[in-house]
């Protein structure tokens, strides 16, 4: 219970009772004293604030007074460098100033979306209001958009086009800054872009882009199994992530993670996406589906499989979802007090049934054992769907699996060595180099990041979705280190452990160019990287190689350095 009561964001809390009918209540004095005490004991007390920063503060205030509400980063940099007597030319110093001003609520600036500085938080709130209370502006919208809005109210899915139309209908200059506004709204969870970080987004033009507004998904569907006409025998044991505290929009983020990996299933032209619930197609023929549904403090998973004889890796799905949950809780919400465990309910369960005594612990029962089900008041046979025999190994490889195995081998073997050899050359005097097997790509990336011997051409580390996002003209060592990280990520996040021919050839070309450069930079002992690539491309691969590669690339993700690049961004997430 103590854990539940604890504030997940660890705010400072103290209660005072204040009367709004009597004046001169001594409580105000106490509150003042309390805050004063906190301030004196805080780390920043009596820190000096340089004069030049005060000057810059004034310059920005003058801009505000002249009617400006948003400035580009380069404008602010110019203004700062032109302050007479005290110009600020150091970008680090400027960033520090902006972060501090953001912290105290004077302006809005994010390190990871630094393109613009918003001088007036109210301007931002007004932009948010357009999306949040759009009904107010409906009359100003043209006919096609008006109809689109009706659809948004049902599904919570809004197109980029409609957002543009809404911003257009406003007096403020939201239109000119819509991309930045959307990025900020994503940061505040007002909208979620399901296509970020996937290859899909690469082919999508802005016109086709859409977002989810999580709190707006209104249609509930607690009997989603009936909607999809799932027979009882097709349902797996229901796996439940049982939370001590479940943040309200966590399920939306999880659904979005899954949309990036699987496609949303539909029946009778109706998508299986509802409030707090979504059904995905796991197999290409649609005969295996995954249900994700929230109820109370439970996130429930069930697999529906019409073709039970086909192998399906339930455990991989479980690992993926669990990994995403951890990522969302630790990195997105940064809530250290939120925790969850895994339990199971019988396969015929009602998704709105949550009774502590009917949640069972995994590992206590074997496949086929009988158990008494408290929910139905009868006995059933336990099916060890999630961690048992249902997952069969593949016995022949198709082309896409070949591509996946081959490219994983290139990534783990050659690209890993490239980073390792480079680290050996760059390491500081006295720095210890462990043997190659002590590092994976994440930890090597982290070492390079810490060394700071190289920087990507764009000027900062992290970001990007796929290797193609690094511009072809960017070919310094820092750029190639980023490419290696992005290629590794793409392989690791490949849901089906398959890679189509087109994508395989694009990646091989990128890798080949990169290895040519690294043969020159690193001058590796023994065979050149390019020759090693040739060898791997000629190799015959067996199903066992495929399984090994799958296991190894998954192991990469479970290292303590997992998602390090994500963390770099969130570390500076003020
Ligand atoms: Zn039952």
XYZ file of C-alpha atoms and ligand atoms in Angstrom:
575
model
C 0.000 0.000 0.000
C 2.854 2.365 0.775
C 3.970 2.093 -2.814
C 0.509 3.000 -4.046
C 0.312 6.082 -1.937
C 3.714 7.321 -2.955
C 3.611 10.053 -5.572
C 5.036 8.522 -8.768
C 6.596 11.846 -9.837
C 7.920 12.470 -6.308
C 6.541 15.974 -5.887
C 7.104 17.747 -2.610
C 3.878 17.606 -0.650
C 2.658 19.333 2.457
C -0.942 20.168 3.447
C -2.213 23.485 4.797
C -5.836 24.397 5.404
C -6.670 27.849 4.129
C -10.001 29.609 4.607
C -11.438 31.691 1.787
C -13.854 33.479 4.110
C -11.473 34.731 6.802
C -8.662 37.088 5.987
C -5.335 37.154 7.805
C -5.113 33.444 8.341
C -1.695 32.577 9.804
C -1.432 29.636 7.406
C -0.066 31.861 4.647
C 2.836 32.711 6.867
C 3.486 29.000 7.440
C 3.372 28.243 3.715
C 5.821 31.066 3.044
C 8.157 29.753 5.736
C 7.952 26.225 4.357
C 8.823 27.309 0.800
C 11.609 29.534 2.090
C 13.077 26.606 4.017
C 12.975 24.389 0.951
C 14.657 27.070 -1.141
C 17.478 27.612 1.344
C 18.165 23.914 1.504
C 18.024 23.438 -2.264
C 21.162 22.954 -4.315
C 20.671 26.103 -6.397
C 20.360 28.568 -3.551
C 22.530 31.647 -4.009
C 23.799 30.493 -7.393
C 24.877 33.522 -9.354
C 23.064 34.356 -12.546
C 25.417 35.944 -15.101
C 24.663 39.468 -16.315
C 24.763 38.481 -19.965
C 21.921 36.037 -19.442
C 19.859 38.827 -17.910
C 20.595 40.880 -21.025
C 19.415 38.076 -23.290
C 16.292 37.696 -21.180
C 15.515 41.372 -21.885
C 16.180 41.022 -25.597
C 13.696 38.155 -25.777
C 11.186 40.113 -23.752
C 11.457 42.982 -26.269
C 10.676 40.516 -29.056
C 7.648 39.378 -27.102
C 6.489 42.970 -26.581
C 6.744 43.585 -30.311
C 4.216 40.797 -30.861
C 6.463 37.823 -31.611
C 5.295 34.557 -30.048
C 7.683 32.042 -31.546
C 11.286 32.399 -32.723
C 13.485 29.975 -34.571
C 16.591 28.715 -32.821
C 18.830 30.476 -35.330
C 17.051 33.791 -34.711
C 17.659 33.459 -30.981
C 21.267 32.510 -31.625
C 21.698 35.632 -33.779
C 20.066 37.853 -31.185
C 22.287 36.394 -28.466
C 25.465 36.905 -30.460
C 24.613 40.550 -31.140
C 24.097 41.696 -27.550
C 26.471 44.623 -27.095
C 29.195 44.179 -24.444
C 28.015 40.683 -23.512
C 27.443 38.605 -26.645
C 26.696 34.901 -26.149
C 28.422 32.888 -28.834
C 28.807 29.559 -27.073
C 25.922 27.298 -28.072
C 26.201 25.199 -24.902
C 25.739 28.337 -22.851
C 22.772 29.397 -24.945
C 21.170 25.966 -24.529
C 21.707 26.102 -20.798
C 19.978 29.476 -20.706
C 17.040 28.190 -22.755
C 16.631 25.094 -20.595
C 16.695 27.184 -17.454
C 14.114 29.600 -18.859
C 11.972 26.620 -19.828
C 12.255 25.187 -16.312
C 11.008 28.388 -14.716
C 8.157 28.583 -17.242
C 9.291 31.745 -18.986
C 9.412 30.149 -22.426
C 9.033 26.717 -24.029
C 12.118 24.978 -25.348
C 12.897 21.280 -25.784
C 16.411 20.040 -26.270
C 15.274 17.225 -28.555
C 13.052 19.435 -30.736
C 15.155 22.590 -30.600
C 14.092 24.195 -33.899
C 11.840 26.792 -32.265
C 11.552 28.684 -29.014
C 8.034 29.597 -27.956
C 8.085 32.908 -26.105
C 4.540 32.716 -24.816
C 3.268 29.506 -23.214
C -0.280 30.854 -23.668
C 0.199 30.804 -27.447
C 1.024 27.120 -27.165
C -2.000 26.470 -24.972
C -4.208 28.189 -27.566
C -2.814 25.879 -30.226
C -3.485 22.839 -28.006
C -7.038 24.061 -27.497
C -7.686 23.910 -31.242
C -7.278 20.151 -31.143
C -8.675 19.529 -27.688
C -11.869 21.557 -28.075
C -12.168 21.528 -31.807
C -15.976 21.304 -31.655
C -15.916 25.035 -30.949
C -14.325 25.701 -34.319
C -16.435 23.263 -36.267
C -18.517 25.952 -37.892
C -15.414 27.511 -39.378
C -14.403 24.233 -40.997
C -15.264 23.517 -44.593
C -17.696 20.736 -45.423
C -15.325 17.811 -46.120
C -13.402 18.552 -42.939
C -16.577 18.857 -40.936
C -17.432 15.279 -41.858
C -13.905 14.142 -41.089
C -14.261 15.637 -37.635
C -17.365 13.539 -36.937
C -15.222 10.498 -37.685
C -12.454 11.692 -35.356
C -14.945 11.917 -32.516
C -15.748 8.235 -32.978
C -12.306 6.798 -33.616
C -9.836 9.225 -32.057
C -7.881 9.079 -35.317
C -7.101 12.459 -36.899
C -5.429 13.104 -40.236
C -2.642 15.576 -40.848
C -4.887 17.213 -43.440
C -7.593 17.888 -40.879
C -5.132 19.305 -38.352
C -3.856 21.596 -41.092
C -7.402 22.720 -41.883
C -8.086 23.443 -38.211
C -4.897 25.497 -37.842
C -5.764 27.320 -41.079
C -9.106 28.394 -39.659
C -7.350 30.208 -36.781
C -6.229 33.831 -36.549
C -2.883 33.025 -34.912
C 0.033 31.976 -37.064
C -0.248 28.315 -36.004
C -0.232 27.321 -39.660
C 3.353 28.486 -40.181
C 4.598 26.403 -37.287
C 2.333 23.390 -37.457
C 5.092 20.789 -37.619
C 6.752 22.126 -34.518
C 3.396 22.369 -32.743
C 2.652 18.752 -33.607
C 6.027 17.666 -32.254
C 5.339 19.517 -28.993
C 1.854 18.022 -28.749
C 3.362 14.583 -29.132
C 5.676 15.363 -26.277
C 2.702 16.199 -24.084
C 0.802 13.036 -25.109
C -1.997 15.112 -26.641
C -1.526 13.273 -29.904
C 0.383 10.100 -30.757
C 1.991 9.503 -34.122
C 1.863 5.764 -34.791
C 4.280 5.894 -37.683
C 7.322 7.294 -35.947
C 10.309 4.939 -35.971
C 9.063 2.633 -38.680
C 9.964 2.140 -42.269
C 6.306 2.754 -43.060
C 6.678 6.463 -42.297
C 9.344 6.671 -44.926
C 6.935 5.975 -47.746
C 4.094 8.009 -46.295
C 3.684 11.524 -47.529
C 2.484 14.127 -45.059
C -0.944 14.028 -46.634
C -1.492 10.414 -45.575
C -0.119 10.855 -42.065
C -2.505 10.520 -39.179
C -2.364 10.749 -35.392
C -4.267 9.285 -32.488
C -5.836 11.442 -29.827
C -5.827 8.887 -27.007
C -8.465 10.434 -24.736
C -10.823 10.798 -27.669
C -11.128 7.116 -28.546
C -14.662 6.790 -27.269
C -16.113 3.542 -28.604
C -15.791 0.841 -25.969
C -15.910 -2.821 -26.840
C -15.732 -5.238 -23.943
C -17.031 -8.179 -25.987
C -14.538 -7.755 -28.777
C -14.261 -11.559 -29.165
C -17.923 -11.725 -30.213
C -17.317 -8.901 -32.657
C -14.602 -11.005 -34.338
C -16.641 -14.212 -33.948
C -13.880 -16.075 -32.160
C -14.783 -19.630 -31.194
C -13.798 -20.691 -27.691
C -11.302 -23.304 -28.855
C -9.315 -20.684 -30.799
C -8.581 -18.608 -27.704
C -5.325 -18.855 -25.788
C -4.937 -18.610 -22.045
C -5.427 -14.937 -21.173
C -2.161 -13.353 -20.060
C -2.510 -10.377 -17.713
C 0.006 -7.697 -16.856
C -1.139 -6.839 -13.370
C -0.125 -3.282 -12.366
C 0.137 -1.765 -8.903
C -0.842 1.489 -10.597
C -1.733 1.739 -14.281
C -1.219 5.252 -15.748
C -4.360 6.037 -17.794
C -2.735 6.501 -21.212
C -0.139 3.770 -20.957
C -2.384 1.433 -22.954
C -2.553 3.993 -25.799
C 1.223 4.062 -26.011
C 1.354 0.289 -25.956
C -1.242 0.070 -28.726
C 0.829 2.507 -30.764
C 3.971 0.402 -30.192
C 2.062 -2.588 -31.560
C 0.703 -0.620 -34.528
C 4.327 0.062 -35.450
C 4.921 -3.660 -35.575
C 1.639 -5.352 -36.543
C -1.317 -4.179 -38.577
C -4.702 -3.532 -37.004
C -7.139 -6.361 -37.776
C -10.575 -5.602 -39.127
C -13.869 -7.355 -39.702
C -16.724 -6.175 -41.960
C -14.589 -3.128 -42.860
C -14.539 -2.096 -39.191
C -11.059 -1.701 -37.685
C -10.481 -3.534 -34.419
C -9.377 -0.389 -32.617
C -11.475 0.786 -29.695
C -11.012 2.673 -26.481
C -8.358 0.827 -24.445
C -8.527 -2.158 -26.781
C -7.039 -3.249 -30.097
C -6.865 -6.412 -32.225
C -3.838 -7.029 -34.460
C -3.065 -9.423 -37.275
C -0.020 -11.463 -36.335
C 0.087 -13.694 -39.397
C -0.184 -12.560 -43.010
C -3.212 -14.761 -43.687
C -5.086 -13.157 -40.774
C -5.647 -16.503 -39.037
C -3.636 -15.486 -35.980
C -4.647 -12.361 -34.116
C -3.499 -10.668 -30.953
C -5.937 -8.961 -28.609
C -4.736 -6.223 -26.274
C -7.307 -4.926 -23.814
C -7.174 -2.880 -20.642
C -9.473 -3.308 -17.685
C -8.924 -1.770 -14.226
C -5.258 -2.257 -13.449
C -4.882 -5.120 -15.949
C -3.504 -5.128 -19.474
C -4.736 -8.404 -20.969
C -3.277 -10.295 -23.926
C -4.932 -13.107 -25.794
C -4.030 -14.854 -29.027
C -6.834 -16.035 -31.288
C -5.652 -18.683 -33.665
C -7.930 -20.155 -36.313
C -5.187 -22.386 -37.748
C -3.820 -24.020 -34.621
C -1.485 -26.308 -36.601
C 0.628 -23.330 -37.739
C 3.537 -22.470 -35.458
C 3.173 -19.175 -33.661
C 5.783 -17.735 -31.334
C 3.575 -16.654 -28.442
C 6.603 -16.160 -26.259
C 8.129 -13.695 -28.710
C 4.940 -11.665 -28.685
C 5.002 -11.719 -24.895
C 8.660 -10.616 -24.848
C 7.969 -7.796 -27.259
C 4.991 -6.466 -25.277
C 6.786 -6.756 -21.966
C 9.824 -4.953 -23.401
C 7.624 -2.147 -24.714
C 5.813 -1.818 -21.378
C 9.117 -1.453 -19.579
C 10.330 1.073 -22.111
C 7.166 3.162 -21.778
C 7.173 3.071 -17.974
C 10.915 3.698 -17.551
C 11.675 6.075 -20.388
C 8.436 7.661 -21.481
C 6.839 8.143 -18.055
C 9.985 7.792 -15.944
C 7.843 6.419 -13.127
C 10.033 4.493 -10.746
C 7.176 3.383 -8.494
C 5.057 1.740 -11.206
C 5.515 -2.020 -11.312
C 3.694 -5.015 -12.744
C 3.768 -8.803 -12.742
C 2.378 -11.469 -15.067
C -0.642 -13.610 -14.200
C -3.098 -15.691 -16.190
C -6.882 -16.132 -16.408
C -8.800 -18.919 -18.128
C -9.161 -18.680 -21.907
C -12.941 -18.115 -21.705
C -12.616 -15.172 -19.333
C -14.665 -12.029 -19.629
C -12.260 -9.172 -20.325
C -14.045 -7.080 -17.729
C -13.512 -9.624 -14.968
C -10.829 -8.774 -12.448
C -10.723 -10.720 -9.238
C -7.415 -11.113 -7.439
C -8.212 -14.729 -6.502
C -8.825 -15.704 -10.140
C -5.450 -14.410 -11.288
C -3.023 -17.315 -11.332
C 0.748 -17.420 -11.199
C 2.616 -18.865 -14.184
C 4.753 -21.954 -13.685
C 2.557 -23.689 -11.120
C 0.620 -25.796 -13.614
C 1.552 -28.065 -16.502
C -0.107 -28.237 -19.892
C -3.263 -30.375 -19.672
C -3.626 -30.151 -15.862
C -7.136 -29.587 -14.553
C -7.904 -26.539 -12.464
C -10.980 -25.068 -10.829
C -11.897 -21.704 -12.353
C -13.412 -19.259 -9.878
C -14.822 -17.068 -12.627
C -16.941 -19.837 -14.195
C -17.379 -22.076 -11.158
C -16.211 -25.183 -13.017
C -13.007 -26.997 -13.910
C -11.004 -26.443 -17.113
C -7.836 -27.852 -18.616
C -4.840 -25.546 -18.421
C -3.262 -24.695 -21.780
C 0.404 -23.742 -21.596
C 0.110 -21.448 -24.612
C 2.533 -18.704 -23.717
C 5.665 -20.480 -22.595
C 5.066 -24.085 -23.610
C 5.118 -26.374 -26.597
C 2.945 -24.243 -28.872
C 6.051 -22.506 -30.168
C 7.622 -24.834 -32.681
C 10.939 -24.210 -34.390
C 10.949 -23.446 -38.094
C 12.214 -26.350 -40.238
C 12.827 -24.611 -43.568
C 13.788 -21.027 -44.254
C 12.071 -18.781 -46.767
C 13.848 -15.961 -48.645
C 12.884 -13.309 -46.154
C 14.206 -15.364 -43.251
C 17.438 -15.938 -45.183
C 17.780 -12.187 -45.634
C 17.098 -11.609 -41.967
C 19.635 -14.199 -40.794
C 22.308 -12.998 -43.209
C 21.926 -9.346 -42.362
C 21.847 -10.071 -38.618
C 25.117 -11.914 -39.044
C 26.631 -8.914 -40.832
C 25.384 -6.585 -38.097
C 26.482 -8.663 -35.117
C 29.781 -9.843 -36.533
C 31.175 -7.182 -38.864
C 29.488 -3.990 -37.682
C 30.163 -4.965 -34.070
C 33.854 -5.411 -34.925
C 33.929 -2.076 -36.728
C 32.772 -0.294 -33.568
C 35.103 -2.351 -31.387
C 38.194 -1.728 -33.549
C 37.364 1.963 -33.698
C 36.960 2.089 -29.923
C 40.366 0.440 -29.563
C 41.914 3.179 -31.727
C 40.086 6.048 -30.021
C 40.198 5.024 -26.367
C 41.827 7.363 -23.875
C 45.263 6.647 -22.458
C 44.924 4.166 -19.612
C 41.360 3.211 -20.557
C 40.760 -0.527 -20.311
C 39.585 -2.428 -23.361
C 37.805 -5.684 -22.519
C 37.616 -8.591 -24.939
C 35.255 -8.269 -27.915
C 32.628 -10.606 -26.441
C 32.168 -8.287 -23.464
C 30.524 -5.694 -25.699
C 27.460 -5.565 -27.861
C 26.527 -2.832 -30.307
C 24.631 -0.823 -27.684
C 27.532 -0.781 -25.247
C 30.050 0.064 -27.981
C 27.819 2.901 -29.155
C 27.719 4.112 -25.577
C 31.533 4.054 -25.341
C 31.824 6.145 -28.500
C 29.222 8.549 -27.215
C 31.153 8.989 -23.974
C 34.507 9.388 -25.733
C 33.219 12.252 -27.881
C 36.024 11.743 -30.401
C 33.463 11.833 -33.206
C 30.193 13.663 -33.673
C 27.563 13.063 -36.368
C 27.420 15.822 -39.009
C 24.058 17.040 -37.741
C 25.819 18.069 -34.535
C 24.212 15.752 -32.001
C 23.853 12.061 -31.191
C 20.733 9.940 -31.280
C 17.448 10.399 -33.151
C 16.484 9.090 -36.573
C 14.377 6.074 -37.382
C 16.255 4.123 -40.018
C 19.747 4.243 -41.502
C 18.377 6.039 -44.583
C 17.596 9.031 -42.346
C 21.322 9.818 -42.171
C 21.899 11.918 -45.288
C 24.008 10.167 -47.959
C 26.348 13.177 -47.982
C 27.038 12.668 -44.259
C 29.926 10.235 -44.240
C 32.067 11.059 -41.224
C 32.799 8.404 -38.592
C 30.098 9.797 -36.273
C 27.500 9.447 -39.055
C 28.493 5.840 -39.681
C 28.305 5.018 -35.966
C 24.720 6.324 -36.055
C 24.005 4.228 -39.163
C 25.217 1.112 -37.361
C 22.919 1.822 -34.414
C 19.922 2.407 -36.689
C 20.539 -0.751 -38.735
C 20.905 -2.774 -35.538
C 17.613 -1.282 -34.270
C 15.817 -2.106 -37.477
C 16.896 -5.753 -37.251
C 16.049 -5.949 -33.592
C 12.601 -4.434 -33.984
C 11.795 -6.586 -37.003
C 8.588 -8.157 -35.733
C 8.505 -11.202 -37.968
C 12.248 -11.846 -38.121
C 12.029 -11.473 -41.873
C 13.418 -8.948 -44.335
C 12.139 -8.511 -47.881
C 14.544 -8.474 -50.830
C 14.204 -4.762 -51.600
C 15.021 -3.679 -48.066
C 17.824 -6.231 -47.797
C 19.554 -4.779 -50.867
C 19.172 -1.202 -49.669
C 20.782 -2.100 -46.349
C 23.570 -4.133 -47.940
C 24.429 -1.158 -50.178
C 24.553 1.213 -47.206
C 26.721 -1.273 -45.293
C 29.068 -1.862 -48.223
C 29.756 1.888 -48.600
C 30.272 2.203 -44.889
C 32.699 -0.737 -44.729
C 34.765 0.737 -47.555
C 35.175 3.849 -45.437
C 35.972 1.894 -42.280
C 38.571 -0.262 -44.044
C 40.280 3.041 -44.725
C 39.741 4.574 -41.238
C 40.392 1.498 -39.073
C 42.805 -0.467 -41.237
C 41.660 -3.716 -39.555
C 44.043 -6.549 -38.741
C 43.511 -9.637 -40.928
C 40.801 -9.696 -43.554
C 39.249 -6.382 -44.614
C 35.638 -5.678 -43.582
C 34.561 -5.676 -47.221
C 35.987 -9.175 -47.723
C 34.252 -10.417 -44.590
C 31.002 -9.078 -46.008
C 31.613 -11.021 -49.231
C 32.161 -14.215 -47.215
C 28.912 -13.856 -45.288
C 26.990 -13.120 -48.482
C 28.210 -16.424 -49.948
C 27.418 -18.568 -46.885
C 24.777 -21.308 -46.893
C 22.409 -20.679 -43.993
C 20.511 -23.326 -42.032
C 17.395 -23.035 -39.860
C 19.734 -23.330 -36.899
C 21.683 -20.255 -38.040
C 18.370 -18.441 -38.295
C 17.378 -19.440 -34.745
C 20.829 -18.451 -33.440
C 20.679 -15.039 -35.087
C 17.182 -14.474 -33.771
C 18.301 -15.325 -30.250
C 21.436 -13.189 -30.493
C 19.729 -10.124 -31.853
C 17.098 -10.430 -29.132
C 19.799 -10.807 -26.515
C 21.224 -7.490 -27.653
C 18.059 -5.794 -26.489
C 18.236 -7.238 -22.991
C 21.600 -5.688 -22.162
C 21.661 -2.921 -19.558
C 22.543 -0.473 -22.331
C 19.288 -1.117 -24.128
C 17.838 1.913 -25.875
C 20.768 3.985 -24.781
C 20.217 6.397 -27.632
C 16.607 6.888 -26.506
C 17.901 7.669 -23.069
C 20.312 10.285 -24.352
C 17.332 12.214 -25.619
C 15.260 11.743 -22.515
C 18.172 12.581 -20.295
C 17.928 16.112 -21.642
C 14.165 16.051 -21.582
C 13.370 19.130 -19.514
Zn -12.977 -20.222 -16.572
